Amino acid sequence: MSIGELKPARQSLPSKSTAQMQERHQGPAITQAKLANGLDIVIIEDHRSPIVTHMIWYKCGSADDPPGKSGVAHFLEHLMFKGTRNHPQGKFSRLIAGLGGQENAFTSNDYTAYFQRVAKEHLGVCMEYESDRMKNLVLTDEVVGPERDVVLEERRMRTDSDPAEQLSEAVQAALFTQHPYGRPIIGYAHEIETLNLADAFAYYSRFYSPGNAILVVAGDVQPKEVIDVAERFYGSIPAQGGLPSRFRPREPAPRARRLVTLADEKVEQPLHQAVFLVPSYCTAEPGGAEALEVLAYLLGGGHTSLLFRTLVMERRIAVSAGAHYQGTAVDDSRFYVYAVPSPGVPLETLDCGIAEAVAKIASQGVDGADLQRAKTRLVAETIYARDNQAALARWYGASLAAGLTVDDLFNWPARIESVTADAVRKAAFWLDGRRGVTGFLLPAEPGSARKDAPSADALTN
């Protein structure tokens, strides 16, 4: 998620918290605190209903997987549900279900998060469990082996059987030749097969500690009460010392345009996608990420965008088109452009159309009215998005776990408003074809299957 979906504002609060934010337009109050063991706490008040969302974010993800062990962050996420001595496997899940609550977890490139959504009086139950499994996870080979098979099956179902996912994986690998963002979050199958108990515990011991975590609580709560309960459960965990290192090789400057083509008999609708290496909010020069955010909206943000108007409405060579800036990342990130061709239109024609639209912005700039409309809508969408309590918790957690600050979020609307037409024009130069990878997804031609290719059964057994 991009920080463009957040809009906090600040106000001081004389309490144990170090800062509090009060959003304009009757938005929620945001309180920050830090425990002695290093655990960061973010509290988002939402008193509309007696519900609370409890999330614990670890600043580690697939990009922190050791070489040759891709998928271990996601694998450990699965194993974290296998229980502790105080909470055997399944006990907490049954309890949350019995309370009418929800729980789950997810892994991304830069973070792993675990969450529960329950009635507010059960917040302490969630903290007791999460703090317990932060340092007291119990694993055995009898548990690890079957769960590894579950992950392998998940990969077969979501990636190996889906041509679009296979293409996306190949495009990412071509874009990031050195940086671990090029590896799939779930991992490569041949490396998942090697993951074992020692790998899981090594990753767990390295990254799962209060000093490397962020607690986000959103809902009908009072900040002081949340901090007191957090101190009771999380505060008892000893500090681990210095933060774990996150070694990521820097991606060299790309110099050659790359094309990845995948043809498969399961493909019914061709697809064009292009991904460009661009700065993130954490790595861009001041104002650069905001300009890329506005550029993405102008280029592919809905039916009024340049791509939709030119490719779909005017030239009728596409049935849909769009763009997206993945700005929330620890390191340099991605700018996506996609289009689905009209029947009979070659993907090469779409590729030229997209390049022409980008070149037009780079050479001629953007219309002032279009620019103001894009900025207004971007900021407005952040206000509308705040209506979802769980989404708020997730957006704050993801941004902070990637290395941004509450001040970054607070100042984001003003920075968007300050983006100029010239800044957007300059941002378009990041979409140079030499900085990107183009992916073509195509139906397989009749009789094009290789005779020496392994059968489907051989691939899945």
PDB file of N, CA, C and O in Angstrom, residues 107-152:
ATOM      1  N   THR A 107       2.585 -11.992   4.719  1.00  0.00           N
ATOM      2  CA  THR A 107       3.999 -11.681   4.529  1.00  0.00           C
ATOM      3  C   THR A 107       4.149 -10.856   3.268  1.00  0.00           C
ATOM      4  O   THR A 107       3.515 -11.127   2.253  1.00  0.00           O
ATOM      5  N   SER A 108       5.006  -9.849   3.321  1.00  0.00           N
ATOM      6  CA  SER A 108       5.309  -9.030   2.170  1.00  0.00           C
ATOM      7  C   SER A 108       6.829  -8.987   1.997  1.00  0.00           C
ATOM      8  O   SER A 108       7.559  -9.720   2.664  1.00  0.00           O
ATOM      9  N   ASN A 109       7.299  -8.135   1.081  1.00  0.00           N
ATOM     10  CA  ASN A 109       8.740  -8.030   0.874  1.00  0.00           C
ATOM     11  C   ASN A 109       9.464  -7.528   2.112  1.00  0.00           C
ATOM     12  O   ASN A 109      10.556  -8.004   2.438  1.00  0.00           O
ATOM     13  N   ASP A 110       8.875  -6.555   2.810  1.00  0.00           N
ATOM     14  CA  ASP A 110       9.577  -5.847   3.878  1.00  0.00           C
ATOM     15  C   ASP A 110       9.028  -6.077   5.272  1.00  0.00           C
ATOM     16  O   ASP A 110       9.595  -5.570   6.238  1.00  0.00           O
ATOM     17  N   TYR A 111       7.942  -6.812   5.421  1.00  0.00           N
ATOM     18  CA  TYR A 111       7.366  -7.013   6.744  1.00  0.00           C
ATOM     19  C   TYR A 111       6.512  -8.277   6.775  1.00  0.00           C
ATOM     20  O   TYR A 111       6.098  -8.806   5.743  1.00  0.00           O
ATOM     21  N   THR A 112       6.258  -8.728   8.003  1.00  0.00           N
ATOM     22  CA  THR A 112       5.325  -9.826   8.261  1.00  0.00           C
ATOM     23  C   THR A 112       4.401  -9.365   9.374  1.00  0.00           C
ATOM     24  O   THR A 112       4.868  -8.795  10.366  1.00  0.00           O
ATOM     25  N   ALA A 113       3.096  -9.578   9.234  1.00  0.00           N
ATOM     26  CA  ALA A 113       2.138  -9.055  10.198  1.00  0.00           C
ATOM     27  C   ALA A 113       1.133 -10.126  10.611  1.00  0.00           C
ATOM     28  O   ALA A 113       0.754 -10.974   9.810  1.00  0.00           O
ATOM     29  N   TYR A 114       0.702 -10.028  11.861  1.00  0.00           N
ATOM     30  CA  TYR A 114      -0.293 -10.934  12.441  1.00  0.00           C
ATOM     31  C   TYR A 114      -1.388 -10.068  13.070  1.00  0.00           C
ATOM     32  O   TYR A 114      -1.091  -9.066  13.722  1.00  0.00           O
ATOM     33  N   PHE A 115      -2.654 -10.446  12.857  1.00  0.00           N
ATOM     34  CA  PHE A 115      -3.707  -9.574  13.361  1.00  0.00           C
ATOM     35  C   PHE A 115      -4.907 -10.362  13.857  1.00  0.00           C
ATOM     36  O   PHE A 115      -5.146 -11.519  13.467  1.00  0.00           O
ATOM     37  N   GLN A 116      -5.648  -9.694  14.750  1.00  0.00           N
ATOM     38  CA  GLN A 116      -6.930 -10.190  15.231  1.00  0.00           C
ATOM     39  C   GLN A 116      -7.899  -9.011  15.277  1.00  0.00           C
ATOM     40  O   GLN A 116      -7.494  -7.869  15.491  1.00  0.00           O
ATOM     41  N   ARG A 117      -9.174  -9.301  15.063  1.00  0.00           N
ATOM     42  CA  ARG A 117     -10.226  -8.286  15.178  1.00  0.00           C
ATOM     43  C   ARG A 117     -11.311  -8.841  16.087  1.00  0.00           C
ATOM     44  O   ARG A 117     -11.941  -9.860  15.759  1.00  0.00           O
ATOM     45  N   VAL A 118     -11.484  -8.209  17.236  1.00  0.00           N
ATOM     46  CA  VAL A 118     -12.377  -8.739  18.271  1.00  0.00           C
ATOM     47  C   VAL A 118     -13.129  -7.595  18.944  1.00  0.00           C
ATOM     48  O   VAL A 118     -12.844  -6.415  18.703  1.00  0.00           O
ATOM     49  N   ALA A 119     -14.078  -7.957  19.802  1.00  0.00           N
ATOM     50  CA  ALA A 119     -14.717  -6.959  20.656  1.00  0.00           C
ATOM     51  C   ALA A 119     -13.646  -6.362  21.572  1.00  0.00           C
ATOM     52  O   ALA A 119     -12.698  -7.040  21.980  1.00  0.00           O
ATOM     53  N   LYS A 120     -13.790  -5.085  21.903  1.00  0.00           N
ATOM     54  CA  LYS A 120     -12.702  -4.366  22.566  1.00  0.00           C
ATOM     55  C   LYS A 120     -12.315  -4.957  23.921  1.00  0.00           C
ATOM     56  O   LYS A 120     -11.161  -4.842  24.335  1.00  0.00           O
ATOM     57  N   GLU A 121     -13.235  -5.614  24.597  1.00  0.00           N
ATOM     58  CA  GLU A 121     -12.904  -6.170  25.912  1.00  0.00           C
ATOM     59  C   GLU A 121     -11.958  -7.355  25.832  1.00  0.00           C
ATOM     60  O   GLU A 121     -11.438  -7.808  26.855  1.00  0.00           O
ATOM     61  N   HIS A 122     -11.723  -7.860  24.620  1.00  0.00           N
ATOM     62  CA  HIS A 122     -10.833  -9.022  24.461  1.00  0.00           C
ATOM     63  C   HIS A 122      -9.450  -8.632  23.944  1.00  0.00           C
ATOM     64  O   HIS A 122      -8.673  -9.508  23.557  1.00  0.00           O
ATOM     65  N   LEU A 123      -9.132  -7.347  23.957  1.00  0.00           N
ATOM     66  CA  LEU A 123      -7.818  -6.913  23.481  1.00  0.00           C
ATOM     67  C   LEU A 123      -6.692  -7.570  24.263  1.00  0.00           C
ATOM     68  O   LEU A 123      -5.676  -7.988  23.692  1.00  0.00           O
ATOM     69  N   GLY A 124      -6.849  -7.684  25.567  1.00  0.00           N
ATOM     70  CA  GLY A 124      -5.811  -8.299  26.388  1.00  0.00           C
ATOM     71  C   GLY A 124      -5.547  -9.746  26.014  1.00  0.00           C
ATOM     72  O   GLY A 124      -4.400 -10.214  26.092  1.00  0.00           O
ATOM     73  N   VAL A 125      -6.589 -10.458  25.593  1.00  0.00           N
ATOM     74  CA  VAL A 125      -6.419 -11.848  25.158  1.00  0.00           C
ATOM     75  C   VAL A 125      -5.486 -11.908  23.951  1.00  0.00           C
ATOM     76  O   VAL A 125      -4.598 -12.772  23.874  1.00  0.00           O
ATOM     77  N   CYS A 126      -5.682 -10.990  23.011  1.00  0.00           N
ATOM     78  CA  CYS A 126      -4.834 -10.955  21.820  1.00  0.00           C
ATOM     79  C   CYS A 126      -3.390 -10.628  22.189  1.00  0.00           C
ATOM     80  O   CYS A 126      -2.442 -11.245  21.677  1.00  0.00           O
ATOM     81  N   MET A 127      -3.206  -9.657  23.067  1.00  0.00           N
ATOM     82  CA  MET A 127      -1.846  -9.292  23.465  1.00  0.00           C
ATOM     83  C   MET A 127      -1.152 -10.424  24.212  1.00  0.00           C
ATOM     84  O   MET A 127       0.045 -10.658  24.022  1.00  0.00           O
ATOM     85  N   GLU A 128      -1.901 -11.122  25.053  1.00  0.00           N
ATOM     86  CA  GLU A 128      -1.308 -12.239  25.790  1.00  0.00           C
ATOM     87  C   GLU A 128      -0.781 -13.295  24.826  1.00  0.00           C
ATOM     88  O   GLU A 128       0.336 -13.810  24.982  1.00  0.00           O
ATOM     89  N   TYR A 129      -1.559 -13.602  23.801  1.00  0.00           N
ATOM     90  CA  TYR A 129      -1.163 -14.643  22.863  1.00  0.00           C
ATOM     91  C   TYR A 129      -0.003 -14.190  21.989  1.00  0.00           C
ATOM     92  O   TYR A 129       0.987 -14.912  21.823  1.00  0.00           O
ATOM     93  N   GLU A 130      -0.098 -13.002  21.406  1.00  0.00           N
ATOM     94  CA  GLU A 130       0.955 -12.545  20.506  1.00  0.00           C
ATOM     95  C   GLU A 130       2.278 -12.369  21.231  1.00  0.00           C
ATOM     96  O   GLU A 130       3.348 -12.678  20.689  1.00  0.00           O
ATOM     97  N   SER A 131       2.230 -11.852  22.451  1.00  0.00           N
ATOM     98  CA  SER A 131       3.470 -11.698  23.202  1.00  0.00           C
ATOM     99  C   SER A 131       4.072 -13.050  23.553  1.00  0.00           C
ATOM    100  O   SER A 131       5.298 -13.203  23.596  1.00  0.00           O
ATOM    101  N   ASP A 132       3.227 -14.051  23.767  1.00  0.00           N
ATOM    102  CA  ASP A 132       3.716 -15.389  24.084  1.00  0.00           C
ATOM    103  C   ASP A 132       4.433 -16.004  22.881  1.00  0.00           C
ATOM    104  O   ASP A 132       5.550 -16.518  22.994  1.00  0.00           O
ATOM    105  N   ARG A 133       3.818 -15.917  21.702  1.00  0.00           N
ATOM    106  CA  ARG A 133       4.457 -16.545  20.548  1.00  0.00           C
ATOM    107  C   ARG A 133       5.564 -15.692  19.937  1.00  0.00           C
ATOM    108  O   ARG A 133       6.261 -16.143  19.041  1.00  0.00           O
ATOM    109  N   MET A 134       5.735 -14.465  20.443  1.00  0.00           N
ATOM    110  CA  MET A 134       6.870 -13.667  19.984  1.00  0.00           C
ATOM    111  C   MET A 134       8.191 -14.305  20.373  1.00  0.00           C
ATOM    112  O   MET A 134       9.185 -14.196  19.647  1.00  0.00           O
ATOM    113  N   LYS A 135       8.231 -14.991  21.536  1.00  0.00           N
ATOM    114  CA  LYS A 135       9.493 -15.588  21.982  1.00  0.00           C
ATOM    115  C   LYS A 135       9.372 -17.044  22.419  1.00  0.00           C
ATOM    116  O   LYS A 135      10.386 -17.674  22.713  1.00  0.00           O
ATOM    117  N   ASN A 136       8.190 -17.618  22.479  1.00  0.00           N
ATOM    118  CA  ASN A 136       8.018 -18.959  23.042  1.00  0.00           C
ATOM    119  C   ASN A 136       7.439 -19.963  22.053  1.00  0.00           C
ATOM    120  O   ASN A 136       6.796 -20.935  22.450  1.00  0.00           O
ATOM    121  N   LEU A 137       7.657 -19.753  20.762  1.00  0.00           N
ATOM    122  CA  LEU A 137       7.147 -20.678  19.753  1.00  0.00           C
ATOM    123  C   LEU A 137       7.749 -22.065  19.955  1.00  0.00           C
ATOM    124  O   LEU A 137       8.953 -22.214  20.200  1.00  0.00           O
ATOM    125  N   VAL A 138       6.918 -23.095  19.836  1.00  0.00           N
ATOM    126  CA  VAL A 138       7.361 -24.482  19.968  1.00  0.00           C
ATOM    127  C   VAL A 138       7.194 -25.176  18.620  1.00  0.00           C
ATOM    128  O   VAL A 138       6.087 -25.217  18.073  1.00  0.00           O
ATOM    129  N   LEU A 139       8.291 -25.700  18.090  1.00  0.00           N
ATOM    130  CA  LEU A 139       8.257 -26.392  16.807  1.00  0.00           C
ATOM    131  C   LEU A 139       8.994 -27.719  16.906  1.00  0.00           C
ATOM    132  O   LEU A 139       9.960 -27.850  17.660  1.00  0.00           O
ATOM    133  N   THR A 140       8.525 -28.693  16.132  1.00  0.00           N
ATOM    134  CA  THR A 140       9.198 -29.986  16.017  1.00  0.00           C
ATOM    135  C   THR A 140       9.245 -30.379  14.549  1.00  0.00           C
ATOM    136  O   THR A 140       8.514 -29.817  13.718  1.00  0.00           O
ATOM    137  N   ASP A 141      10.091 -31.349  14.223  1.00  0.00           N
ATOM    138  CA  ASP A 141      10.159 -31.820  12.844  1.00  0.00           C
ATOM    139  C   ASP A 141       8.818 -32.382  12.387  1.00  0.00           C
ATOM    140  O   ASP A 141       8.467 -32.288  11.202  1.00  0.00           O
ATOM    141  N   GLU A 142       8.060 -32.940  13.318  1.00  0.00           N
ATOM    142  CA  GLU A 142       6.759 -33.516  12.969  1.00  0.00           C
ATOM    143  C   GLU A 142       5.763 -32.437  12.549  1.00  0.00           C
ATOM    144  O   GLU A 142       4.813 -32.711  11.811  1.00  0.00           O
ATOM    145  N   VAL A 143       5.973 -31.214  13.012  1.00  0.00           N
ATOM    146  CA  VAL A 143       5.120 -30.093  12.628  1.00  0.00           C
ATOM    147  C   VAL A 143       5.643 -29.400  11.386  1.00  0.00           C
ATOM    148  O   VAL A 143       4.886 -29.041  10.475  1.00  0.00           O
ATOM    149  N   VAL A 144       6.961 -29.230  11.309  1.00  0.00           N
ATOM    150  CA  VAL A 144       7.577 -28.462  10.233  1.00  0.00           C
ATOM    151  C   VAL A 144       7.407 -29.148   8.878  1.00  0.00           C
ATOM    152  O   VAL A 144       7.076 -28.510   7.879  1.00  0.00           O
ATOM    153  N   GLY A 145       7.623 -30.454   8.818  1.00  0.00           N
ATOM    154  CA  GLY A 145       7.548 -31.174   7.550  1.00  0.00           C
ATOM    155  C   GLY A 145       6.206 -31.056   6.859  1.00  0.00           C
ATOM    156  O   GLY A 145       6.131 -30.637   5.687  1.00  0.00           O
ATOM    157  N   PRO A 146       5.115 -31.389   7.536  1.00  0.00           N
ATOM    158  CA  PRO A 146       3.799 -31.263   6.897  1.00  0.00           C
ATOM    159  C   PRO A 146       3.464 -29.827   6.493  1.00  0.00           C
ATOM    160  O   PRO A 146       2.822 -29.601   5.470  1.00  0.00           O
ATOM    161  N   GLU A 147       3.896 -28.839   7.303  1.00  0.00           N
ATOM    162  CA  GLU A 147       3.575 -27.450   6.949  1.00  0.00           C
ATOM    163  C   GLU A 147       4.362 -27.003   5.721  1.00  0.00           C
ATOM    164  O   GLU A 147       3.874 -26.189   4.927  1.00  0.00           O
ATOM    165  N   ARG A 148       5.552 -27.542   5.560  1.00  0.00           N
ATOM    166  CA  ARG A 148       6.317 -27.261   4.340  1.00  0.00           C
ATOM    167  C   ARG A 148       5.568 -27.779   3.114  1.00  0.00           C
ATOM    168  O   ARG A 148       5.519 -27.125   2.068  1.00  0.00           O
ATOM    169  N   ASP A 149       4.946 -28.918   3.256  1.00  0.00           N
ATOM    170  CA  ASP A 149       4.142 -29.465   2.160  1.00  0.00           C
ATOM    171  C   ASP A 149       2.928 -28.573   1.876  1.00  0.00           C
ATOM    172  O   ASP A 149       2.513 -28.427   0.720  1.00  0.00           O
ATOM    173  N   VAL A 150       2.361 -27.992   2.923  1.00  0.00           N
ATOM    174  CA  VAL A 150       1.236 -27.072   2.740  1.00  0.00           C
ATOM    175  C   VAL A 150       1.667 -25.858   1.924  1.00  0.00           C
ATOM    176  O   VAL A 150       0.961 -25.408   1.016  1.00  0.00           O
ATOM    177  N   VAL A 151       2.845 -25.320   2.227  1.00  0.00           N
ATOM    178  CA  VAL A 151       3.343 -24.159   1.493  1.00  0.00           C
ATOM    179  C   VAL A 151       3.623 -24.527   0.034  1.00  0.00           C
ATOM    180  O   VAL A 151       3.322 -23.755  -0.885  1.00  0.00           O
ATOM    181  N   LEU A 152       4.192 -25.689  -0.181  1.00  0.00           N
ATOM    182  CA  LEU A 152       4.447 -26.132  -1.558  1.00  0.00           C
ATOM    183  C   LEU A 152       3.150 -26.270  -2.346  1.00  0.00           C
ATOM    184  O   LEU A 152       3.079 -25.892  -3.519  1.00  0.00           O
TER     185      LEU A 152
END
